[in-house]
PDB file of C-alpha atoms and ligand atoms in Angstrom:
ATOM      1  CA  MET T 116      14.174  43.971  11.739  1.00  0.00           C
ATOM      2  CA  ARG T 117      12.979  47.285  13.187  1.00  0.00           C
ATOM      3  CA  HIS T 118      11.630  48.174  16.607  1.00  0.00           C
ATOM      4  CA  LEU T 119       9.939  51.351  17.832  1.00  0.00           C
ATOM      5  CA  MET T 120      11.349  52.612  21.126  1.00  0.00           C
ATOM      6  CA  THR T 121      11.162  56.394  20.748  1.00  0.00           C
ATOM      7  CA  PRO T 122       9.581  58.602  18.081  1.00  0.00           C
ATOM      8  CA  LEU T 123      13.106  59.348  16.833  1.00  0.00           C
ATOM      9  CA  ASP T 124      13.338  55.785  15.518  1.00  0.00           C
ATOM     10  CA  LEU T 125      11.210  57.036  12.624  1.00  0.00           C
ATOM     11  CA  SER T 126      12.379  59.789  10.281  1.00  0.00           C
ATOM     12  CA  VAL T 127      10.096  62.773   9.636  1.00  0.00           C
ATOM     13  CA  GLU T 128       9.436  61.329   6.165  1.00  0.00           C
ATOM     14  CA  GLU T 129       8.484  57.965   7.642  1.00  0.00           C
ATOM     15  CA  LEU T 130       6.164  59.679  10.104  1.00  0.00           C
ATOM     16  CA  ASP T 131       4.459  61.458   7.230  1.00  0.00           C
ATOM     17  CA  GLU T 132       4.157  58.225   5.325  1.00  0.00           C
ATOM     18  CA  LEU T 133       2.614  56.485   8.368  1.00  0.00           C
ATOM     19  CA  MET T 134       0.104  59.277   8.813  1.00  0.00           C
ATOM     20  CA  ASP T 135      -0.819  59.113   5.113  1.00  0.00           C
ATOM     21  CA  ILE T 136      -1.395  55.360   5.391  1.00  0.00           C
ATOM     22  CA  ALA T 137      -3.477  55.850   8.561  1.00  0.00           C
ATOM     23  CA  GLU T 138      -5.651  58.411   6.713  1.00  0.00           C
ATOM     24  CA  ASP T 139      -6.051  55.966   3.855  1.00  0.00           C
ATOM     25  CA  ILE T 140      -7.081  53.176   6.234  1.00  0.00           C
ATOM     26  CA  LYS T 141      -9.609  55.510   7.852  1.00  0.00           C
ATOM     27  CA  ALA T 142     -11.050  56.399   4.438  1.00  0.00           C
ATOM     28  CA  ASP T 143     -11.196  52.812   3.134  1.00  0.00           C
ATOM     29  CA  PRO T 144     -10.818  50.227   5.926  1.00  0.00           C
ATOM     30  CA  SER T 145     -12.000  47.318   3.764  1.00  0.00           C
ATOM     31  CA  LYS T 146      -8.873  47.619   1.602  1.00  0.00           C
ATOM     32  CA  TYR T 147      -6.793  46.650   4.648  1.00  0.00           C
ATOM     33  CA  ALA T 148      -9.134  44.108   6.244  1.00  0.00           C
ATOM     34  CA  HIS T 149      -6.958  41.113   5.302  1.00  0.00           C
ATOM     35  CA  ALA T 150      -3.522  42.732   5.193  1.00  0.00           C
ATOM     36  CA  CYS T 151      -2.369  40.803   8.270  1.00  0.00           C
ATOM     37  CA  ASP T 152      -4.185  37.500   7.709  1.00  0.00           C
ATOM     38  CA  GLY T 153      -2.258  34.801   9.567  1.00  0.00           C
ATOM     39  CA  LYS T 154      -0.194  37.274  11.608  1.00  0.00           C
ATOM     40  CA  VAL T 155      -0.179  37.446  15.405  1.00  0.00           C
ATOM     41  CA  LEU T 156       0.390  40.432  17.679  1.00  0.00           C
ATOM     42  CA  ALA T 157       1.446  39.850  21.290  1.00  0.00           C
ATOM     43  CA  THR T 158       0.498  42.498  23.845  1.00  0.00           C
ATOM     44  CA  LEU T 159       2.784  42.243  26.874  1.00  0.00           C
ATOM     45  CA  PHE T 160       1.450  44.690  29.432  1.00  0.00           C
ATOM     46  CA  TYR T 161       3.184  44.799  32.809  1.00  0.00           C
ATOM     47  CA  GLU T 162       1.307  47.943  33.791  1.00  0.00           C
ATOM     48  CA  PRO T 163      -2.395  48.922  33.598  1.00  0.00           C
ATOM     49  CA  SER T 164      -3.820  50.169  30.323  1.00  0.00           C
ATOM     50  CA  THR T 165      -7.166  50.428  28.618  1.00  0.00           C
ATOM     51  CA  ARG T 166      -6.694  52.479  25.489  1.00  0.00           C
ATOM     52  CA  THR T 167      -3.238  51.494  24.400  1.00  0.00           C
ATOM     53  CA  ARG T 168      -3.671  47.742  24.755  1.00  0.00           C
ATOM     54  CA  LEU T 169      -7.164  47.637  23.275  1.00  0.00           C
ATOM     55  CA  SER T 170      -6.102  50.000  20.532  1.00  0.00           C
ATOM     56  CA  PHE T 171      -3.228  47.682  19.563  1.00  0.00           C
ATOM     57  CA  GLU T 172      -5.511  44.668  19.675  1.00  0.00           C
ATOM     58  CA  ALA T 173      -8.240  46.416  17.676  1.00  0.00           C
ATOM     59  CA  ALA T 174      -5.609  47.527  15.160  1.00  0.00           C
ATOM     60  CA  MET T 175      -4.421  43.943  14.570  1.00  0.00           C
ATOM     61  CA  LEU T 176      -7.974  42.540  14.462  1.00  0.00           C
ATOM     62  CA  HIS T 177      -9.023  45.153  11.892  1.00  0.00           C
ATOM     63  CA  LEU T 178      -6.059  44.103   9.758  1.00  0.00           C
ATOM     64  CA  GLY T 179      -7.267  40.501   9.810  1.00  0.00           C
ATOM     65  CA  GLY T 180      -4.636  39.295  12.290  1.00  0.00           C
ATOM     66  CA  LYS T 181      -4.952  37.751  15.731  1.00  0.00           C
ATOM     67  CA  THR T 182      -3.725  38.751  19.181  1.00  0.00           C
ATOM     68  CA  LEU T 183      -2.542  37.123  22.371  1.00  0.00           C
ATOM     69  CA  GLY T 184      -0.909  38.389  25.538  1.00  0.00           C
ATOM     70  CA  PHE T 185      -1.363  39.443  29.137  1.00  0.00           C
ATOM     71  CA  ALA T 186      -2.750  42.571  30.736  1.00  0.00           C
ATOM     72  CA  ASP T 187      -0.874  42.638  34.016  1.00  0.00           C
ATOM     73  CA  ALA T 188       2.440  41.438  35.320  1.00  0.00           C
ATOM     74  CA  GLY T 189       0.736  39.369  38.026  1.00  0.00           C
ATOM     75  CA  SER T 190      -0.806  37.006  35.491  1.00  0.00           C
ATOM     76  CA  SER T 191       2.449  36.481  33.564  1.00  0.00           C
ATOM     77  CA  SER T 192       5.605  34.564  34.454  1.00  0.00           C
ATOM     78  CA  ALA T 193       7.087  37.830  35.683  1.00  0.00           C
ATOM     79  CA  ALA T 194       5.323  36.901  38.919  1.00  0.00           C
ATOM     80  CA  LYS T 195       7.592  33.827  39.042  1.00  0.00           C
ATOM     81  CA  GLY T 196      10.667  35.956  38.447  1.00  0.00           C
ATOM     82  CA  GLU T 197      11.127  35.534  34.692  1.00  0.00           C
ATOM     83  CA  SER T 198      13.212  38.243  33.020  1.00  0.00           C
ATOM     84  CA  VAL T 199      11.906  40.412  30.198  1.00  0.00           C
ATOM     85  CA  ALA T 200      14.693  38.985  28.033  1.00  0.00           C
ATOM     86  CA  ASP T 201      13.452  35.417  28.501  1.00  0.00           C
ATOM     87  CA  THR T 202       9.797  36.355  28.121  1.00  0.00           C
ATOM     88  CA  ILE T 203      10.381  38.007  24.757  1.00  0.00           C
ATOM     89  CA  ARG T 204      12.438  35.040  23.517  1.00  0.00           C
ATOM     90  CA  VAL T 205       9.485  32.809  24.331  1.00  0.00           C
ATOM     91  CA  VAL T 206       6.929  35.172  22.815  1.00  0.00           C
ATOM     92  CA  SER T 207       9.018  35.380  19.631  1.00  0.00           C
ATOM     93  CA  CYS T 208       8.050  31.721  19.043  1.00  0.00           C
ATOM     94  CA  PHE T 209       4.327  32.520  19.198  1.00  0.00           C
ATOM     95  CA  ALA T 210       3.873  35.907  17.568  1.00  0.00           C
ATOM     96  CA  ASP T 211       5.076  38.046  14.647  1.00  0.00           C
ATOM     97  CA  ILE T 212       5.205  41.392  16.474  1.00  0.00           C
ATOM     98  CA  ALA T 213       4.917  42.535  20.097  1.00  0.00           C
ATOM     99  CA  ALA T 214       3.776  45.663  21.935  1.00  0.00           C
ATOM    100  CA  MET T 215       5.229  45.975  25.431  1.00  0.00           C
ATOM    101  CA  ARG T 216       4.311  48.293  28.297  1.00  0.00           C
ATOM    102  CA  HIS T 217       6.479  48.203  31.392  1.00  0.00           C
ATOM    103  CA  PHE T 218       6.745  50.164  34.632  1.00  0.00           C
ATOM    104  CA  LYS T 219      10.549  50.163  34.333  1.00  0.00           C
ATOM    105  CA  GLU T 220      12.187  52.691  32.045  1.00  0.00           C
ATOM    106  CA  GLY T 221      14.145  50.857  29.362  1.00  0.00           C
ATOM    107  CA  ALA T 222      12.476  47.434  29.701  1.00  0.00           C
ATOM    108  CA  PRO T 223      11.175  47.383  26.094  1.00  0.00           C
ATOM    109  CA  MET T 224      14.713  48.273  24.912  1.00  0.00           C
ATOM    110  CA  VAL T 225      16.061  45.227  26.729  1.00  0.00           C
ATOM    111  CA  ALA T 226      13.315  43.136  25.151  1.00  0.00           C
ATOM    112  CA  ALA T 227      14.205  44.441  21.689  1.00  0.00           C
ATOM    113  CA  GLN T 228      17.803  43.251  22.125  1.00  0.00           C
ATOM    114  CA  PHE T 229      16.694  39.679  22.761  1.00  0.00           C
ATOM    115  CA  SER T 230      13.700  39.567  20.469  1.00  0.00           C
ATOM    116  CA  GLY T 231      13.223  37.607  17.272  1.00  0.00           C
ATOM    117  CA  ILE T 232      10.279  39.845  16.308  1.00  0.00           C
ATOM    118  CA  PRO T 233       9.717  43.638  16.111  1.00  0.00           C
ATOM    119  CA  VAL T 234       9.007  45.185  19.529  1.00  0.00           C
ATOM    120  CA  ILE T 235       6.962  48.344  20.011  1.00  0.00           C
ATOM    121  CA  ASN T 236       7.395  50.358  23.204  1.00  0.00           C
ATOM    122  CA  ALA T 237       3.845  50.903  24.465  1.00  0.00           C
ATOM    123  CA  GLY T 238       5.056  53.044  27.387  1.00  0.00           C
ATOM    124  CA  ASP T 239       8.057  52.516  29.671  1.00  0.00           C
ATOM    125  CA  GLY T 240       7.794  54.086  33.112  1.00  0.00           C
ATOM    126  CA  GLY T 241       8.072  57.859  33.043  1.00  0.00           C
ATOM    127  CA  HIS T 242      10.237  57.704  29.920  1.00  0.00           C
ATOM    128  CA  GLN T 243       8.659  57.388  26.456  1.00  0.00           C
ATOM    129  CA  HIS T 244       5.393  56.455  24.747  1.00  0.00           C
ATOM    130  CA  PRO T 245       6.010  56.677  21.000  1.00  0.00           C
ATOM    131  CA  THR T 246       2.676  55.317  19.726  1.00  0.00           C
ATOM    132  CA  GLN T 247       0.792  57.886  21.805  1.00  0.00           C
ATOM    133  CA  THR T 248       2.978  60.450  20.070  1.00  0.00           C
ATOM    134  CA  LEU T 249       2.003  59.106  16.647  1.00  0.00           C
ATOM    135  CA  THR T 250      -1.607  59.456  17.778  1.00  0.00           C
ATOM    136  CA  ASP T 251      -1.009  63.039  18.928  1.00  0.00           C
ATOM    137  CA  LEU T 252       0.821  64.019  15.747  1.00  0.00           C
ATOM    138  CA  ILE T 253      -1.829  62.687  13.393  1.00  0.00           C
ATOM    139  CA  THR T 254      -4.545  64.439  15.390  1.00  0.00           C
ATOM    140  CA  ILE T 255      -2.675  67.753  15.232  1.00  0.00           C
ATOM    141  CA  ARG T 256      -1.955  67.317  11.523  1.00  0.00           C
ATOM    142  CA  SER T 257      -5.524  66.389  10.632  1.00  0.00           C
ATOM    143  CA  THR T 258      -7.145  69.211  12.616  1.00  0.00           C
ATOM    144  CA  LYS T 259      -4.620  72.017  12.061  1.00  0.00           C
ATOM    145  CA  GLY T 260      -3.365  70.917   8.633  1.00  0.00           C
ATOM    146  CA  ARG T 261       0.314  71.127   9.642  1.00  0.00           C
ATOM    147  CA  LEU T 262       2.872  70.186  12.281  1.00  0.00           C
ATOM    148  CA  SER T 263       5.249  73.123  11.867  1.00  0.00           C
ATOM    149  CA  SER T 264       4.699  76.715  13.087  1.00  0.00           C
ATOM    150  CA  MET T 265       2.817  75.624  16.163  1.00  0.00           C
ATOM    151  CA  ARG T 266       2.496  77.029  19.681  1.00  0.00           C
ATOM    152  CA  ILE T 267       1.945  74.140  22.010  1.00  0.00           C
ATOM    153  CA  GLY T 268       1.053  74.312  25.675  1.00  0.00           C
ATOM    154  CA  MET T 269       1.729  71.217  27.748  1.00  0.00           C
ATOM    155  CA  CYS T 270      -0.005  71.242  31.078  1.00  0.00           C
ATOM    156  CA  GLY T 271       0.045  69.092  34.205  1.00  0.00           C
ATOM    157  CA  ASP T 272       2.554  66.412  35.154  1.00  0.00           C
ATOM    158  CA  LEU T 273       5.505  67.219  32.930  1.00  0.00           C
ATOM    159  CA  LYS T 274       7.892  65.397  35.235  1.00  0.00           C
ATOM    160  CA  PHE T 275       6.486  61.895  35.078  1.00  0.00           C
ATOM    161  CA  GLY T 276       4.312  62.172  31.948  1.00  0.00           C
ATOM    162  CA  ARG T 277       5.969  59.976  29.322  1.00  0.00           C
ATOM    163  CA  THR T 278       3.538  61.107  26.607  1.00  0.00           C
ATOM    164  CA  VAL T 279       4.815  64.659  27.096  1.00  0.00           C
ATOM    165  CA  HIS T 280       8.454  63.586  26.812  1.00  0.00           C
ATOM    166  CA  SER T 281       7.824  61.630  23.619  1.00  0.00           C
ATOM    167  CA  LEU T 282       5.752  64.364  21.986  1.00  0.00           C
ATOM    168  CA  ILE T 283       8.369  67.047  22.700  1.00  0.00           C
ATOM    169  CA  ARG T 284      11.057  64.864  21.122  1.00  0.00           C
ATOM    170  CA  ALA T 285       8.990  64.324  18.019  1.00  0.00           C
ATOM    171  CA  LEU T 286       8.011  67.980  17.607  1.00  0.00           C
ATOM    172  CA  LEU T 287      11.577  69.246  17.968  1.00  0.00           C
ATOM    173  CA  ARG T 288      12.177  68.116  14.402  1.00  0.00           C
ATOM    174  CA  TYR T 289       9.588  70.480  12.900  1.00  0.00           C
ATOM    175  CA  GLU T 290      10.106  74.150  11.994  1.00  0.00           C
ATOM    176  CA  ASN T 291       9.079  77.058  14.161  1.00  0.00           C
ATOM    177  CA  ILE T 292       7.767  75.223  17.209  1.00  0.00           C
ATOM    178  CA  SER T 293       7.283  77.029  20.493  1.00  0.00           C
ATOM    179  CA  PHE T 294       6.339  75.396  23.758  1.00  0.00           C
ATOM    180  CA  VAL T 295       4.754  76.728  26.917  1.00  0.00           C
ATOM    181  CA  PHE T 296       5.274  74.252  29.755  1.00  0.00           C
ATOM    182  CA  ILE T 297       2.580  74.733  32.374  1.00  0.00           C
ATOM    183  CA  SER T 298       3.126  72.892  35.635  1.00  0.00           C
ATOM    184  CA  PRO T 299       3.521  73.334  39.363  1.00  0.00           C
ATOM    185  CA  GLU T 300       7.136  73.718  40.495  1.00  0.00           C
ATOM    186  CA  GLU T 301       7.324  70.074  41.648  1.00  0.00           C
ATOM    187  CA  LEU T 302       6.162  68.660  38.302  1.00  0.00           C
ATOM    188  CA  LYS T 303       8.386  70.588  35.906  1.00  0.00           C
ATOM    189  CA  LEU T 304      10.091  68.838  32.979  1.00  0.00           C
ATOM    190  CA  PRO T 305      13.053  66.667  33.985  1.00  0.00           C
ATOM    191  CA  ASP T 306      16.537  68.064  33.356  1.00  0.00           C
ATOM    192  CA  TYR T 307      17.279  65.625  30.548  1.00  0.00           C
ATOM    193  CA  MET T 308      14.334  66.979  28.570  1.00  0.00           C
ATOM    194  CA  ILE T 309      15.383  70.591  29.209  1.00  0.00           C
ATOM    195  CA  GLU T 310      18.839  69.675  27.923  1.00  0.00           C
ATOM    196  CA  GLU T 311      17.334  68.220  24.759  1.00  0.00           C
ATOM    197  CA  LEU T 312      15.405  71.448  24.248  1.00  0.00           C
ATOM    198  CA  ASN T 313      18.477  73.595  24.857  1.00  0.00           C
ATOM    199  CA  THR T 314      20.635  71.692  22.395  1.00  0.00           C
ATOM    200  CA  HIS T 315      18.023  72.342  19.710  1.00  0.00           C
ATOM    201  CA  GLY T 316      18.551  75.839  18.339  1.00  0.00           C
ATOM    202  CA  ASN T 317      15.268  75.694  16.464  1.00  0.00           C
ATOM    203  CA  VAL T 318      12.823  75.819  19.306  1.00  0.00           C
ATOM    204  CA  SER T 319      11.661  78.338  21.881  1.00  0.00           C
ATOM    205  CA  TYR T 320      10.092  77.475  25.216  1.00  0.00           C
ATOM    206  CA  ARG T 321       9.088  78.953  28.532  1.00  0.00           C
ATOM    207  CA  GLU T 322       7.892  77.482  31.802  1.00  0.00           C
ATOM    208  CA  VAL T 323       4.896  78.977  33.628  1.00  0.00           C
ATOM    209  CA  THR T 324       2.669  77.917  36.484  1.00  0.00           C
ATOM    210  CA  ARG T 325      -0.621  79.587  35.481  1.00  0.00           C
ATOM    211  CA  LEU T 326      -2.722  77.987  32.768  1.00  0.00           C
ATOM    212  CA  GLU T 327      -4.717  81.209  32.327  1.00  0.00           C
ATOM    213  CA  GLU T 328      -1.570  83.040  31.336  1.00  0.00           C
ATOM    214  CA  ALA T 329      -0.751  80.631  28.503  1.00  0.00           C
ATOM    215  CA  LEU T 330      -4.200  79.918  27.068  1.00  0.00           C
ATOM    216  CA  PRO T 331      -4.732  82.966  24.802  1.00  0.00           C
ATOM    217  CA  GLU T 332      -1.617  82.319  22.721  1.00  0.00           C
ATOM    218  CA  LEU T 333      -1.858  78.558  22.075  1.00  0.00           C
ATOM    219  CA  ASP T 334      -2.650  76.547  18.931  1.00  0.00           C
ATOM    220  CA  VAL T 335      -2.673  73.269  20.864  1.00  0.00           C
ATOM    221  CA  LEU T 336      -3.222  72.600  24.563  1.00  0.00           C
ATOM    222  CA  TYR T 337      -1.992  69.173  25.675  1.00  0.00           C
ATOM    223  CA  MET T 338      -3.499  68.346  29.072  1.00  0.00           C
ATOM    224  CA  THR T 339      -2.160  65.495  31.213  1.00  0.00           C
ATOM    225  CA  ARG T 340      -3.083  63.592  34.328  1.00  0.00           C
ATOM    226  CA  VAL T 341      -0.949  63.739  37.461  1.00  0.00           C
ATOM    227  CA  GLN T 342       0.792  60.334  37.372  1.00  0.00           C
ATOM    228  CA  ARG T 343      -0.223  58.999  40.755  1.00  0.00           C
ATOM    229  CA  GLU T 344       1.565  55.651  40.325  1.00  0.00           C
ATOM    230  CA  ARG T 345       4.946  57.385  40.024  1.00  0.00           C
ATOM    231  CA  PHE T 346       4.663  59.436  43.228  1.00  0.00           C
ATOM    232  CA  PHE T 347       6.647  58.497  46.265  1.00  0.00           C
ATOM    233  CA  ASN T 348       3.972  59.569  48.699  1.00  0.00           C
ATOM    234  CA  GLU T 349       0.210  59.961  48.589  1.00  0.00           C
ATOM    235  CA  GLU T 350       0.206  63.391  50.320  1.00  0.00           C
ATOM    236  CA  ASP T 351       2.116  65.020  47.468  1.00  0.00           C
ATOM    237  CA  TYR T 352      -0.262  63.456  44.977  1.00  0.00           C
ATOM    238  CA  VAL T 353      -3.328  64.701  46.823  1.00  0.00           C
ATOM    239  CA  ARG T 354      -1.873  68.207  47.044  1.00  0.00           C
ATOM    240  CA  LEU T 355      -1.068  68.376  43.318  1.00  0.00           C
ATOM    241  CA  LYS T 356      -3.767  66.318  41.638  1.00  0.00           C
ATOM    242  CA  ASP T 357      -6.292  69.103  41.102  1.00  0.00           C
ATOM    243  CA  TYR T 358      -3.796  71.861  40.437  1.00  0.00           C
ATOM    244  CA  TYR T 359      -5.234  72.430  36.962  1.00  0.00           C
ATOM    245  CA  ILE T 360      -8.821  71.975  35.956  1.00  0.00           C
ATOM    246  CA  LEU T 361      -9.726  73.066  32.449  1.00  0.00           C
ATOM    247  CA  ASP T 362     -13.378  74.149  32.413  1.00  0.00           C
ATOM    248  CA  SER T 363     -15.675  76.172  30.141  1.00  0.00           C
ATOM    249  CA  GLY T 364     -14.674  79.409  31.869  1.00  0.00           C
ATOM    250  CA  LYS T 365     -10.987  78.861  31.087  1.00  0.00           C
ATOM    251  CA  MET T 366     -11.809  77.764  27.535  1.00  0.00           C
ATOM    252  CA  MET T 367     -13.187  81.284  26.992  1.00  0.00           C
ATOM    253  CA  LEU T 368      -9.626  82.575  27.335  1.00  0.00           C
ATOM    254  CA  ALA T 369      -8.428  80.376  24.452  1.00  0.00           C
ATOM    255  CA  GLY T 370      -8.540  81.158  20.740  1.00  0.00           C
ATOM    256  CA  LYS T 371     -11.417  79.756  18.678  1.00  0.00           C
ATOM    257  CA  ASP T 372      -9.069  77.440  16.760  1.00  0.00           C
ATOM    258  CA  MET T 373      -7.061  76.115  19.695  1.00  0.00           C
ATOM    259  CA  ILE T 374      -7.479  72.369  20.061  1.00  0.00           C
ATOM    260  CA  VAL T 375      -7.416  70.447  23.338  1.00  0.00           C
ATOM    261  CA  LEU T 376      -5.659  67.072  23.396  1.00  0.00           C
ATOM    262  CA  HIS T 377      -5.258  64.601  26.263  1.00  0.00           C
ATOM    263  CA  PRO T 378      -3.724  61.105  26.048  1.00  0.00           C
ATOM    264  CA  LEU T 379      -6.408  59.898  28.512  1.00  0.00           C
ATOM    265  CA  PRO T 380      -7.305  58.577  31.050  1.00  0.00           C
ATOM    266  CA  ARG T 381      -8.635  61.857  32.384  1.00  0.00           C
ATOM    267  CA  VAL T 382      -9.172  62.248  36.110  1.00  0.00           C
ATOM    268  CA  ASN T 383     -10.257  65.817  37.043  1.00  0.00           C
ATOM    269  CA  GLU T 384      -8.017  67.930  34.859  1.00  0.00           C
ATOM    270  CA  ILE T 385     -10.650  68.488  32.155  1.00  0.00           C
ATOM    271  CA  ALA T 386     -14.196  69.178  33.336  1.00  0.00           C
ATOM    272  CA  VAL T 387     -16.746  66.999  31.540  1.00  0.00           C
ATOM    273  CA  GLU T 388     -18.520  70.134  30.258  1.00  0.00           C
ATOM    274  CA  VAL T 389     -15.506  70.787  27.975  1.00  0.00           C
ATOM    275  CA  ASP T 390     -16.314  67.586  26.044  1.00  0.00           C
ATOM    276  CA  ARG T 391     -19.097  69.476  24.236  1.00  0.00           C
ATOM    277  CA  ASP T 392     -16.718  72.190  23.067  1.00  0.00           C
ATOM    278  CA  PRO T 393     -15.821  71.592  19.384  1.00  0.00           C
ATOM    279  CA  ARG T 394     -12.195  72.364  20.261  1.00  0.00           C
ATOM    280  CA  ALA T 395     -12.024  69.237  22.452  1.00  0.00           C
ATOM    281  CA  LYS T 396     -10.336  66.584  20.290  1.00  0.00           C
ATOM    282  CA  TYR T 397      -9.346  63.924  22.833  1.00  0.00           C
ATOM    283  CA  PHE T 398     -11.893  61.338  21.787  1.00  0.00           C
ATOM    284  CA  GLU T 399     -11.056  61.859  18.123  1.00  0.00           C
ATOM    285  CA  GLN T 400      -7.452  61.328  19.210  1.00  0.00           C
ATOM    286  CA  VAL T 401      -8.355  57.855  20.545  1.00  0.00           C
ATOM    287  CA  GLN T 402      -9.850  56.900  17.200  1.00  0.00           C
ATOM    288  CA  ASN T 403      -6.802  58.129  15.311  1.00  0.00           C
ATOM    289  CA  GLY T 404      -4.691  56.014  17.664  1.00  0.00           C
ATOM    290  CA  MET T 405      -6.081  52.810  16.234  1.00  0.00           C
ATOM    291  CA  TYR T 406      -5.511  53.820  12.604  1.00  0.00           C
ATOM    292  CA  ILE T 407      -1.953  54.947  13.195  1.00  0.00           C
ATOM    293  CA  ARG T 408      -1.184  51.695  15.051  1.00  0.00           C
ATOM    294  CA  MET T 409      -2.569  49.784  12.057  1.00  0.00           C
ATOM    295  CA  ALA T 410      -0.191  51.735   9.824  1.00  0.00           C
ATOM    296  CA  LEU T 411       2.706  51.063  12.206  1.00  0.00           C
ATOM    297  CA  ILE T 412       2.059  47.313  12.361  1.00  0.00           C
ATOM    298  CA  LEU T 413       2.051  47.176   8.554  1.00  0.00           C
ATOM    299  CA  LYS T 414       5.321  49.097   8.397  1.00  0.00           C
ATOM    300  CA  LEU T 415       7.162  46.989  10.983  1.00  0.00           C
ATOM    301  CA  LEU T 416       5.932  43.787   9.366  1.00  0.00           C
ATOM    302  CA  ASP T 417       6.957  45.184   5.992  1.00  0.00           C
ATOM    303  CA  ILE T 418       3.514  44.696   4.469  1.00  0.00           C
ATOM    304  CA  THR T 419       2.349  46.959   1.667  1.00  0.00           C
ATOM    305  CA  VAL T 420      -1.274  47.132   0.561  1.00  0.00           C
TER     306      VAL T 420
HETATM  307  C1  NCD S 235      -0.962  57.547  28.984  1.00  0.00           C
HETATM  308  C2  NCD S 235       0.159  56.659  29.501  1.00  0.00           C
HETATM  309  O1  NCD S 235      -0.046  55.478  29.711  1.00  0.00           O
HETATM  310  O2  NCD S 235       1.250  57.205  29.632  1.00  0.00           O
HETATM  311  N1  NCD S 235      -2.091  56.816  28.654  1.00  0.00           N
HETATM  312  C3  NCD S 235      -2.192  56.317  27.389  1.00  0.00           C
HETATM  313  O3  NCD S 235      -1.458  55.457  26.991  1.00  0.00           O
HETATM  314  N2  NCD S 235      -3.093  56.870  26.574  1.00  0.00           N
HETATM  315  C4  NCD S 235      -1.244  58.703  29.844  1.00  0.00           C
HETATM  316  C5  NCD S 235      -1.580  58.454  31.280  1.00  0.00           C
HETATM  317  O4  NCD S 235      -1.638  57.331  31.739  1.00  0.00           O
HETATM  318  O5  NCD S 235      -1.806  59.465  31.951  1.00  0.00           O
END
């Protein structure tokens, strides 16, 4: 039985295979409409979510399966003090596969150890978010035609942003990747991520504070929201939240083929006017997210169509 905790749980070949299946589902959804007949997905969300939870549920429904679960810790037995280990043992009796989001780093890993069914990490604290990474990778591959030889700017909350940490990990395995990390001093990448980058001979990176400086050279700009819920005090959040705002003026500094990604939800960091720019791919990214989750569910349930 396999779980998905970090993007590294899948080999580069498996990632490619998943993306190929997702493309095939997108091209011919009816072929897959009954692939998961009789199967049940549990969504165990201890932390708020719109996209990820609905995307998982939509993925299972479009495969012909069913879903059950909870959308906040308050409405589950966690409110009574039940451990994640016990909850997953119980859920294993009701479902065939589970997606878990938790505010504590490592909680889905604990669940996986006690689970009778495959567990997918749907975001654990400021740590990892592997299915968002699958979504990001397929969007880069489908718009740019490749994942190697890429200059990627990551902008915003690089300290707490788990989508950033997962995407860096995944991209480190491709050839000729260079990163520009754009953040205020207080929201720079955590040391453990810098160490991962340094132990990888294959990659180059630099850290800057000005978005304008990085824009002209990028193939991909990955914008992120300042992660309010992980701040210790509101004043710091208020001071940093509007540090970067990508607008049409700044987009003029970028190349005509640069794409803009964002895991969403957006707050102020991308002005709404940018949505009309053909380089803005964040809503396409959401759509890809459902197809790649369909492919992932099939893989973890060992179903071939
Ligand atoms: C992200 C998350 O939950 O980490 N959202 C998502 O799953 N698409 C990003 C965020 O909340 O800022």
